[in-house]
CSV table of C-alpha atoms in Angstrom, one decimal:
chain,number,residue,atom,x,y,z
A,232,UNK,CA,96.3,117.2,86.6
A,233,UNK,CA,94.7,113.7,86.6
A,234,UNK,CA,96.6,111.3,84.4
A,235,UNK,CA,95.2,108.8,81.8
A,236,UNK,CA,96.4,106.0,83.9
A,237,UNK,CA,94.4,107.2,86.9
A,238,UNK,CA,91.3,107.5,84.7
A,239,UNK,CA,91.9,104.0,83.3
A,240,UNK,CA,92.2,102.5,86.8
A,241,UNK,CA,89.1,104.3,88.0
A,242,UNK,CA,87.1,103.2,84.9
A,243,UNK,CA,88.2,99.6,85.6
A,244,UNK,CA,87.1,99.8,89.2
A,245,UNK,CA,83.7,101.4,88.3
A,246,UNK,CA,82.7,99.2,85.3
A,247,UNK,CA,84.9,96.1,84.9
A,248,UNK,CA,85.8,95.0,88.4
A,249,UNK,CA,82.2,94.5,89.5
A,250,UNK,CA,81.9,91.8,86.8
A,251,UNK,CA,84.4,89.6,88.7
A,252,UNK,CA,81.6,88.2,90.8
A,253,UNK,CA,79.7,85.2,89.4
A,254,UNK,CA,76.0,86.0,89.8
A,255,UNK,CA,72.9,85.2,87.9
A,256,UNK,CA,70.2,87.8,88.6
A,257,UNK,CA,67.8,89.6,86.3
A,258,UNK,CA,66.7,93.2,86.6
A,259,UNK,CA,63.7,94.6,84.7
A,260,UNK,CA,62.7,98.3,84.2
A,261,UNK,CA,59.6,99.2,82.3
A,262,UNK,CA,58.6,102.8,81.6
A,263,UNK,CA,55.0,103.4,80.7
A,264,UNK,CA,53.3,106.6,79.4
A,265,UNK,CA,50.4,108.1,81.3
A,266,UNK,CA,47.4,109.5,79.2
A,267,UNK,CA,44.5,111.7,80.0
A,268,UNK,CA,41.6,110.3,78.1
A,269,UNK,CA,39.9,113.7,78.0
A,270,UNK,CA,42.7,114.6,75.5
A,271,UNK,CA,44.0,117.2,77.9
A,272,UNK,CA,47.3,117.4,79.7
A,273,UNK,CA,48.0,114.7,82.3
A,274,UNK,CA,46.7,116.2,85.6
A,275,UNK,CA,49.6,116.1,87.9
A,276,UNK,CA,47.3,116.4,90.9
A,277,UNK,CA,45.8,113.0,89.8
A,278,UNK,CA,49.3,111.6,89.5
A,279,UNK,CA,50.2,112.6,93.1
A,280,UNK,CA,46.9,111.2,94.4
A,281,UNK,CA,47.6,107.9,92.6
A,282,UNK,CA,51.0,107.8,94.1
A,283,UNK,CA,49.6,108.4,97.6
A,284,UNK,CA,47.0,105.7,97.0
A,285,UNK,CA,49.7,103.2,95.9
A,286,UNK,CA,51.7,103.9,99.1
A,287,UNK,CA,48.7,103.4,101.3
A,288,UNK,CA,48.0,100.1,99.6
A,289,UNK,CA,51.5,98.8,99.4
A,290,UNK,CA,52.7,99.6,102.9
A,291,UNK,CA,56.2,98.3,102.4
A,292,UNK,CA,57.0,101.1,100.0
A,293,UNK,CA,58.9,104.1,101.4
A,294,UNK,CA,59.6,107.5,100.1
A,295,UNK,CA,62.7,107.4,97.9
A,296,UNK,CA,62.5,110.7,96.1
A,297,UNK,CA,60.7,114.0,96.9
A,298,UNK,CA,60.7,116.9,94.5
A,299,UNK,CA,61.2,120.6,95.4
A,300,UNK,CA,57.5,121.1,95.7
A,301,UNK,CA,57.2,118.3,98.3
A,302,UNK,CA,55.7,115.7,96.0
A,303,UNK,CA,56.8,112.1,96.0
A,304,UNK,CA,58.3,111.0,92.7
A,305,UNK,CA,59.9,107.7,93.8
A,306,UNK,CA,58.8,104.9,96.1
A,307,UNK,CA,61.0,101.9,97.1
A,308,UNK,CA,60.3,98.7,98.8
A,309,UNK,CA,63.5,97.9,100.8
A,310,UNK,CA,62.5,94.3,101.2
A,311,UNK,CA,62.7,93.4,97.5
A,312,UNK,CA,64.2,96.6,96.1
A,313,UNK,CA,61.2,97.2,93.8
A,314,UNK,CA,60.9,100.9,92.8
A,315,UNK,CA,57.8,102.6,91.4
A,316,UNK,CA,58.7,106.1,90.2
A,317,UNK,CA,58.2,108.8,87.6
A,318,UNK,CA,60.8,109.1,84.9
A,319,UNK,CA,61.8,112.6,83.8
A,320,UNK,CA,58.3,114.0,84.2
A,321,UNK,CA,55.0,113.1,85.8
A,322,UNK,CA,53.8,112.0,82.3
A,323,UNK,CA,55.8,108.8,82.5
A,324,UNK,CA,55.7,106.1,85.2
A,325,UNK,CA,58.4,103.5,85.7
A,326,UNK,CA,58.3,100.1,87.4
A,327,UNK,CA,61.9,99.1,88.3
A,328,UNK,CA,61.7,95.6,89.6
A,329,UNK,CA,64.3,94.4,92.2
A,330,UNK,CA,66.7,91.7,91.0
A,331,UNK,CA,65.4,88.1,90.9
A,332,UNK,CA,66.5,84.8,89.5
A,333,UNK,CA,63.4,84.0,87.5
A,334,UNK,CA,61.0,86.0,85.4
A,335,UNK,CA,57.8,84.6,86.9
A,336,UNK,CA,58.5,86.3,90.2
A,337,UNK,CA,59.2,89.6,88.4
A,338,UNK,CA,56.1,89.3,86.2
A,339,UNK,CA,53.8,88.5,89.1
A,340,UNK,CA,54.8,91.6,91.0
A,341,UNK,CA,54.9,93.9,87.9
A,342,UNK,CA,51.4,92.7,86.9
A,343,UNK,CA,50.1,93.4,90.4
A,344,UNK,CA,51.6,96.9,90.5
A,345,UNK,CA,50.6,97.8,87.0
A,346,UNK,CA,47.0,96.6,87.4
A,347,UNK,CA,46.6,98.6,90.6
A,348,UNK,CA,48.1,101.8,89.2
A,349,UNK,CA,46.1,101.6,85.9
A,350,UNK,CA,42.8,101.0,87.7
A,351,UNK,CA,43.6,103.9,90.0
A,352,UNK,CA,44.3,106.3,87.1
A,353,UNK,CA,41.1,105.2,85.3
A,354,UNK,CA,39.1,106.5,88.2
A,355,UNK,CA,40.1,109.9,87.0
A,356,UNK,CA,39.7,109.1,83.2
A,357,UNK,CA,43.5,108.7,82.9
A,358,UNK,CA,45.1,105.4,81.8
A,359,UNK,CA,48.4,103.7,81.0
A,360,UNK,CA,49.4,102.0,77.7
A,361,UNK,CA,52.3,100.0,76.3
A,362,UNK,CA,53.8,102.2,73.7
A,363,UNK,CA,57.3,103.6,73.4
A,364,UNK,CA,56.1,107.1,72.6
A,365,UNK,CA,53.1,108.7,74.4
A,366,UNK,CA,50.4,108.8,71.7
A,367,UNK,CA,48.9,111.8,73.5
A,368,UNK,CA,52.1,113.7,73.9
A,369,UNK,CA,50.8,116.7,72.1
A,370,UNK,CA,48.2,117.4,74.8
A,371,UNK,CA,50.7,117.2,77.7
A,372,UNK,CA,52.7,119.8,79.6
A,373,UNK,CA,56.3,118.8,79.2
A,374,UNK,CA,57.6,119.9,82.5
A,375,UNK,CA,60.5,118.2,84.2
A,376,UNK,CA,60.1,116.8,87.6
A,377,UNK,CA,61.5,119.6,89.8
A,378,UNK,CA,64.3,117.5,91.3
A,379,UNK,CA,68.1,117.8,91.1
A,380,UNK,CA,68.6,115.0,88.6
A,381,UNK,CA,65.8,115.7,86.2
A,382,UNK,CA,66.3,119.4,86.0
A,383,UNK,CA,69.9,118.8,85.2
A,384,UNK,CA,69.0,116.3,82.5
A,385,UNK,CA,66.5,118.6,80.8
A,386,UNK,CA,68.8,121.5,81.0
A,387,UNK,CA,71.5,119.4,79.2
A,388,UNK,CA,69.0,118.4,76.5
A,389,UNK,CA,67.9,122.0,75.9
A,390,UNK,CA,71.5,123.1,75.5
A,391,UNK,CA,71.8,122.1,71.8
A,392,UNK,CA,72.3,125.8,70.7
A,393,UNK,CA,75.5,125.9,72.7
A,394,UNK,CA,77.2,123.4,70.3
A,395,UNK,CA,78.8,124.8,67.2
A,396,UNK,CA,80.8,123.3,64.4
A,397,UNK,CA,79.9,119.7,65.1
A,398,UNK,CA,78.9,117.3,62.3
A,399,UNK,CA,75.3,116.6,63.3
A,400,UNK,CA,71.9,118.2,63.5
A,401,UNK,CA,69.6,118.3,66.5
A,402,UNK,CA,66.0,117.3,66.5
A,403,UNK,CA,63.3,119.6,67.9
A,404,UNK,CA,62.3,117.4,70.9
A,405,UNK,CA,64.6,118.2,73.8
A,406,UNK,CA,61.7,117.1,76.1
A,407,UNK,CA,61.7,113.6,74.5
A,408,UNK,CA,62.5,112.0,77.9
A,409,UNK,CA,59.0,113.1,79.0
A,410,UNK,CA,57.2,111.2,76.3
A,411,UNK,CA,59.4,108.3,75.3
A,412,UNK,CA,59.4,105.0,77.2
A,413,UNK,CA,61.7,102.0,77.2
A,414,UNK,CA,61.8,98.4,78.4
A,415,UNK,CA,65.3,97.8,79.9
A,416,UNK,CA,66.9,94.6,81.1
A,417,UNK,CA,69.9,94.1,83.3
A,418,UNK,CA,71.7,90.8,83.4
A,419,UNK,CA,74.7,89.7,85.4
A,420,UNK,CA,77.6,88.9,83.1
A,421,UNK,CA,80.9,87.5,84.3
A,422,UNK,CA,84.1,89.2,83.3
A,423,UNK,CA,85.3,86.3,81.2
A,424,UNK,CA,82.2,86.7,79.0
A,425,UNK,CA,81.9,90.4,79.1
A,426,UNK,CA,83.6,91.4,75.8
A,427,UNK,CA,82.0,88.5,73.9
A,428,UNK,CA,78.6,89.3,75.2
A,429,UNK,CA,78.8,92.9,74.0
A,430,UNK,CA,80.2,91.8,70.6
A,431,UNK,CA,77.6,89.2,69.9
A,432,UNK,CA,74.6,91.0,71.2
A,433,UNK,CA,75.6,94.1,69.2
A,434,UNK,CA,75.2,92.2,66.0
A,435,UNK,CA,71.6,91.2,66.7
A,436,UNK,CA,70.4,94.8,67.3
A,437,UNK,CA,68.9,94.8,63.7
A,438,UNK,CA,66.9,91.7,64.6
A,439,UNK,CA,65.8,93.2,67.9
A,440,UNK,CA,64.5,96.2,65.9
A,441,UNK,CA,62.5,93.9,63.7
A,442,UNK,CA,61.0,92.1,66.7
A,443,UNK,CA,60.4,94.8,69.3
A,444,UNK,CA,60.0,98.2,67.5
A,445,UNK,CA,57.1,100.1,69.2
A,446,UNK,CA,57.6,103.9,69.1
A,447,UNK,CA,55.6,105.6,66.4
A,448,UNK,CA,55.6,109.4,66.4
A,449,UNK,CA,51.9,109.6,65.7
A,450,UNK,CA,50.8,112.5,63.4
A,451,UNK,CA,54.4,113.4,62.5
A,452,UNK,CA,56.3,110.3,61.3
A,453,UNK,CA,54.3,107.2,60.6
A,454,UNK,CA,57.1,105.5,58.6
A,455,UNK,CA,59.5,104.7,61.5
A,456,UNK,CA,58.5,101.9,63.8
A,457,UNK,CA,61.1,102.9,66.4
A,458,UNK,CA,61.5,106.7,66.4
A,459,UNK,CA,63.1,106.4,69.9
A,460,UNK,CA,66.5,105.7,68.2
A,461,UNK,CA,66.6,109.1,66.5
A,462,UNK,CA,65.5,110.9,69.7
A,463,UNK,CA,68.6,109.7,71.4
A,464,UNK,CA,71.0,110.0,68.4
A,465,UNK,CA,70.1,113.6,67.4
A,466,UNK,CA,70.1,115.0,70.9
A,467,UNK,CA,72.9,116.4,73.0
A,468,UNK,CA,73.4,112.9,74.3
A,469,UNK,CA,74.7,112.2,70.7
A,470,UNK,CA,77.2,115.0,70.5
A,471,UNK,CA,79.7,112.2,70.9
A,472,UNK,CA,78.2,109.2,68.9
A,473,UNK,CA,80.2,106.9,71.2
A,474,UNK,CA,77.8,107.8,74.0
A,475,UNK,CA,74.7,106.4,72.3
A,476,UNK,CA,73.6,103.6,70.0
A,477,UNK,CA,75.9,100.7,69.0
A,478,UNK,CA,79.6,100.1,69.4
A,479,UNK,CA,80.4,99.5,65.7
A,480,UNK,CA,83.6,97.8,66.6
A,481,UNK,CA,84.5,94.3,67.7
A,482,UNK,CA,86.4,94.3,71.0
A,483,UNK,CA,89.4,92.0,71.1
A,484,UNK,CA,89.7,92.1,74.9
A,485,UNK,CA,89.0,94.1,78.1
A,486,UNK,CA,91.8,96.5,77.1
A,487,UNK,CA,89.8,97.4,73.9
A,488,UNK,CA,86.7,97.8,76.0
A,489,UNK,CA,88.4,100.1,78.4
A,490,UNK,CA,89.8,102.2,75.6
A,491,UNK,CA,86.2,102.6,74.3
A,492,UNK,CA,85.2,103.8,77.8
A,493,UNK,CA,87.9,106.4,77.7
A,494,UNK,CA,86.5,107.7,74.4
A,495,UNK,CA,83.1,108.6,76.0
A,496,UNK,CA,81.9,112.1,76.9
A,497,UNK,CA,81.0,113.5,80.3
A,498,UNK,CA,78.5,116.4,80.8
A,499,UNK,CA,77.7,116.6,84.5
A,500,UNK,CA,79.1,116.0,88.0
A,501,UNK,CA,77.8,116.8,91.5
A,502,UNK,CA,79.3,119.1,94.1
A,503,UNK,CA,77.8,119.6,97.6
A,504,UNK,CA,74.6,117.7,96.6
A,505,UNK,CA,74.0,119.8,93.4
A,506,UNK,CA,74.4,118.8,89.8
A,507,UNK,CA,76.6,120.9,87.6
A,508,UNK,CA,76.1,120.8,83.8
A,509,UNK,CA,78.8,121.7,81.4
A,510,UNK,CA,79.4,121.3,77.7
A,511,UNK,CA,79.7,117.6,76.8
A,512,UNK,CA,83.4,116.8,76.4
A,513,UNK,CA,85.7,113.7,76.1
A,514,UNK,CA,86.5,112.1,79.5
A,515,UNK,CA,90.2,112.5,79.1
A,516,UNK,CA,89.9,116.1,77.9
A,517,UNK,CA,87.8,116.8,81.0
A,518,UNK,CA,90.4,115.3,83.4
A,519,UNK,CA,93.2,117.2,81.7
A,520,UNK,CA,91.8,120.5,82.6
A,521,UNK,CA,92.6,122.5,85.8
A,522,UNK,CA,89.0,123.7,86.0
A,523,UNK,CA,85.7,123.6,84.0
A,524,UNK,CA,83.0,126.2,83.9
A,525,UNK,CA,79.5,124.8,84.4
A,526,UNK,CA,76.0,125.8,85.4
A,527,UNK,CA,74.2,124.9,88.6
A,528,UNK,CA,70.5,125.3,89.4
A,529,UNK,CA,69.9,127.7,92.2
A,530,UNK,CA,66.4,128.8,93.4
A,531,UNK,CA,64.9,128.7,89.9
A,532,UNK,CA,67.8,130.1,87.9
A,533,UNK,CA,71.1,128.8,86.6
A,534,UNK,CA,74.3,130.4,87.6
A,535,UNK,CA,77.9,129.9,86.4
A,536,UNK,CA,80.2,127.9,88.6
A,537,UNK,CA,83.8,126.8,88.4
A,538,UNK,CA,84.8,123.3,89.3
A,539,UNK,CA,88.0,121.3,89.6
A,540,UNK,CA,87.8,117.8,88.1
A,541,UNK,CA,88.1,115.0,90.6
A,542,UNK,CA,88.8,111.4,89.7
A,543,UNK,CA,85.7,110.3,91.6
A,544,UNK,CA,83.7,112.2,88.9
A,545,UNK,CA,83.7,109.1,86.8
A,546,UNK,CA,80.7,108.1,89.0
A,547,UNK,CA,78.8,110.6,86.9
A,548,UNK,CA,79.8,109.3,83.5
A,549,UNK,CA,76.4,108.6,81.8
A,550,UNK,CA,76.6,106.9,78.5
A,551,UNK,CA,73.3,105.7,77.0
A,552,UNK,CA,74.5,102.9,74.8
A,553,UNK,CA,72.1,100.2,73.5
A,554,UNK,CA,74.3,97.9,75.6
A,555,UNK,CA,75.6,99.6,78.7
A,556,UNK,CA,78.0,98.6,81.5
A,557,UNK,CA,76.8,99.5,84.9
A,558,UNK,CA,78.5,99.9,88.3
A,559,UNK,CA,76.5,96.8,89.5
A,560,UNK,CA,78.5,94.4,87.4
A,561,UNK,CA,75.6,94.0,85.0
A,562,UNK,CA,75.1,94.5,81.3
A,563,UNK,CA,72.0,96.7,80.6
A,564,UNK,CA,70.1,96.3,77.4
A,565,UNK,CA,68.4,99.6,76.6
A,566,UNK,CA,67.4,99.6,72.9
A,567,UNK,CA,63.9,98.1,73.2
A,568,UNK,CA,60.8,100.3,73.3
A,569,UNK,CA,58.1,99.7,75.9
A,570,UNK,CA,56.1,96.8,74.7
A,571,UNK,CA,52.3,96.2,74.7
A,572,UNK,CA,51.8,95.4,78.3
A,573,UNK,CA,50.7,91.8,77.8
A,574,UNK,CA,54.1,91.2,76.1
A,575,UNK,CA,56.2,93.0,78.7
A,576,UNK,CA,58.3,90.0,79.8
A,577,UNK,CA,59.2,89.0,76.2
A,578,UNK,CA,62.1,91.5,76.4
A,579,UNK,CA,63.8,90.1,79.4
A,580,UNK,CA,63.0,86.5,78.3
A,581,UNK,CA,64.7,87.1,74.9
A,582,UNK,CA,67.9,88.4,76.5
A,583,UNK,CA,68.0,85.9,79.4
A,584,UNK,CA,67.6,83.0,77.0
A,585,UNK,CA,70.5,84.2,74.8
A,586,UNK,CA,72.9,85.1,77.6
A,587,UNK,CA,74.4,81.6,77.9
A,588,UNK,CA,74.0,80.7,74.2
A,589,UNK,CA,76.8,82.9,72.8
A,590,UNK,CA,78.4,80.0,70.8
A,591,UNK,CA,75.2,79.2,68.9
A,592,UNK,CA,74.3,82.9,68.4
A,593,UNK,CA,77.7,83.9,67.2
A,594,UNK,CA,77.8,81.0,64.7
A,595,UNK,CA,74.4,82.0,63.4
A,596,UNK,CA,75.3,85.6,62.9
A,597,UNK,CA,78.8,85.0,61.6
A,598,UNK,CA,77.5,82.8,58.8
A,599,UNK,CA,74.5,84.9,58.0
A,600,UNK,CA,74.0,86.2,54.5
A,601,UNK,CA,70.4,87.4,54.9
A,602,UNK,CA,71.4,90.8,56.3
A,603,UNK,CA,75.2,90.7,56.8
A,604,UNK,CA,77.9,90.5,54.2
A,605,UNK,CA,75.9,92.9,52.0
A,606,UNK,CA,77.9,96.0,52.6
A,607,UNK,CA,76.0,97.2,55.7
A,608,UNK,CA,77.1,97.6,59.3
A,609,UNK,CA,74.9,96.5,62.2
A,610,UNK,CA,74.0,100.2,62.9
A,611,UNK,CA,73.0,100.8,59.2
A,612,UNK,CA,70.9,97.6,59.2
A,613,UNK,CA,69.1,98.6,62.4
A,614,UNK,CA,68.2,102.0,60.8
A,615,UNK,CA,66.9,100.2,57.7
A,616,UNK,CA,64.8,97.7,59.8
A,617,UNK,CA,63.0,100.4,61.9
A,618,UNK,CA,61.2,101.6,58.8
A,619,UNK,CA,57.7,100.3,57.9
A,620,UNK,CA,59.1,98.9,54.5
A,621,UNK,CA,61.9,96.4,54.4
A,622,UNK,CA,64.6,97.2,51.8
A,623,UNK,CA,64.5,95.3,48.5
A,624,UNK,CA,67.9,93.7,49.0
A,625,UNK,CA,66.6,91.7,52.0
A,626,UNK,CA,64.5,88.6,51.3
A,627,UNK,CA,61.5,88.8,53.7
A,628,UNK,CA,61.1,85.0,53.9
A,629,UNK,CA,64.8,84.6,54.8
A,630,UNK,CA,64.7,87.5,57.3
A,631,UNK,CA,61.8,85.9,59.1
A,632,UNK,CA,63.7,82.6,59.2
A,633,UNK,CA,66.7,84.3,60.6
A,634,UNK,CA,64.6,86.0,63.3
A,635,UNK,CA,63.0,82.7,64.2
A,636,UNK,CA,66.4,81.1,64.4
A,637,UNK,CA,67.5,83.7,66.9
A,638,UNK,CA,64.4,83.3,69.0
A,639,UNK,CA,64.8,79.5,68.9
A,640,UNK,CA,68.2,79.9,70.4
A,641,UNK,CA,66.7,82.0,73.1
A,642,UNK,CA,64.0,79.4,73.7
A,643,UNK,CA,66.6,76.7,74.0
A,644,UNK,CA,68.5,78.7,76.6
A,645,UNK,CA,65.3,79.3,78.6
A,646,UNK,CA,64.4,75.6,78.4
A,647,UNK,CA,67.8,74.7,79.8
A,648,UNK,CA,67.1,76.9,82.8
A,649,UNK,CA,64.2,74.5,83.5
A,650,UNK,CA,61.7,77.1,84.9
A,651,UNK,CA,59.3,77.4,81.9
A,652,UNK,CA,60.2,81.0,81.1
A,653,UNK,CA,60.1,80.2,77.4
A,654,UNK,CA,56.3,80.9,77.5
A,655,UNK,CA,57.2,84.6,77.5
A,656,UNK,CA,58.6,84.3,74.0
A,657,UNK,CA,55.2,83.4,72.5
A,658,UNK,CA,54.5,87.0,71.3
A,659,UNK,CA,57.8,87.0,69.4
A,660,UNK,CA,56.9,83.9,67.4
A,661,UNK,CA,53.5,85.4,66.7
A,662,UNK,CA,55.1,88.6,65.3
A,663,UNK,CA,57.5,86.6,63.1
A,664,UNK,CA,54.6,84.5,61.8
A,665,UNK,CA,52.6,87.7,61.0
A,666,UNK,CA,55.7,89.6,59.7
A,667,UNK,CA,55.0,92.5,62.0
A,668,UNK,CA,55.9,94.2,65.3
A,669,UNK,CA,53.9,96.4,67.6
A,670,UNK,CA,55.1,99.6,65.8
A,671,UNK,CA,54.4,98.3,62.3
A,672,UNK,CA,51.1,96.9,63.5
A,673,UNK,CA,50.1,100.3,64.8
A,674,UNK,CA,51.1,102.1,61.6
A,675,UNK,CA,49.0,99.6,59.5
A,676,UNK,CA,46.0,99.9,61.7
A,677,UNK,CA,46.1,103.7,61.9
A,678,UNK,CA,46.3,103.8,58.1
A,679,UNK,CA,43.3,101.5,58.0
A,680,UNK,CA,41.4,104.0,60.1
A,681,UNK,CA,41.5,102.0,63.3
A,682,UNK,CA,41.1,104.7,66.0
A,683,UNK,CA,44.1,105.6,68.1
A,684,UNK,CA,41.9,105.1,71.2
A,685,UNK,CA,41.4,101.4,70.2
A,686,UNK,CA,45.1,101.0,69.9
A,687,UNK,CA,45.7,102.6,73.3
A,688,UNK,CA,43.3,100.2,74.9
A,689,UNK,CA,44.7,97.2,73.2
A,690,UNK,CA,48.3,97.9,74.0
A,691,UNK,CA,47.4,98.7,77.6
A,692,UNK,CA,45.8,95.3,78.4
A,693,UNK,CA,47.5,93.0,80.9
A,694,UNK,CA,47.7,89.2,80.5
A,695,UNK,CA,48.1,86.8,83.4
A,696,UNK,CA,50.2,83.7,83.0
């Protein structure tokens, strides 16, 4: 049997030890929905043709993932580590930019790739747009990419009926990974600042909801500006609430953080190159077992298989927190929806600017009485602020000032970097001024009979700085 001490040591090596290096890189990943403007399912043959065209044009990109049908679903440039791939299904494209030290370099390459891909899709009356939920999802075929990882993931999300006697309900969208899109940022954080970074950034999640929400479930729920939160929380990823959302605790030190990692659930491992799914269970419970019964995909069907836990299985621990630790020694911020394309770099700029301003940010939030000290946790506040109406106990003028104060701190941090990246915060100031965000703006315009097609076009436009 694997001991708790062995698990603790392996967790440290996987997630904490990499933060001992002092680095200062930024990683940006932007997922973007693909739409068929004929209001039919996305044509996967078109997707594969666009992929081939991209590779012919950008000759440095090499095949990085080929599905069981022989189609390329991931391309990688080994020179700069940029990846252009499809996420979960061929309805969703992702631009994962290789790490850089300034946002202008990232933005230049992203803009180039996005423009080429969008123009290529439009030759077939398809397009891309900057929304956190595909507004044409109801027309699409929600089929997983036939690859080892994505088949495993979808199988896990469809397994809700296997869980009994747990205090939660599951939503009806196990395919949500095929129609929801995020804008994620990875930032190098040194070990000495790791705990404090998580503590402080966790407390501004409600403000981030106010600034960045952009996932409206068109035709089904036009009252939540960020429906993505519920898609994660009420799925099999949320069987253990510690695996998703916010931390809801203040960590005292690295020991506290490690204890939290031990509280997470694991639901898959690999053996002989194949993923094996099993019922989501606590990490320590998993390692205490002599064997676990799981399921493996084999020639179109799933069959039962028995595995023996191995300490190296920690490599497959996959929490989806709003703030995640990665094996790269980075902190990954995952709670933000894909933004209107012209505002794409605002997400990374916001986080990069605040990274080294923890003193100012912590003082602001600690002394805040606009949303805090009113009986609500940060998680509860975020849930309130992803609705189209702000609760009566919150003064809107004061909330806008608080939001501006946070963005001002980010701006100061960017100005101190001396590169000029603060220009990417401009959309956030405009949202604060207009008391809106992309999700709320979409709800208002749709209620005012602006066509969905107009919104799709507007949110898909690129801007060049």
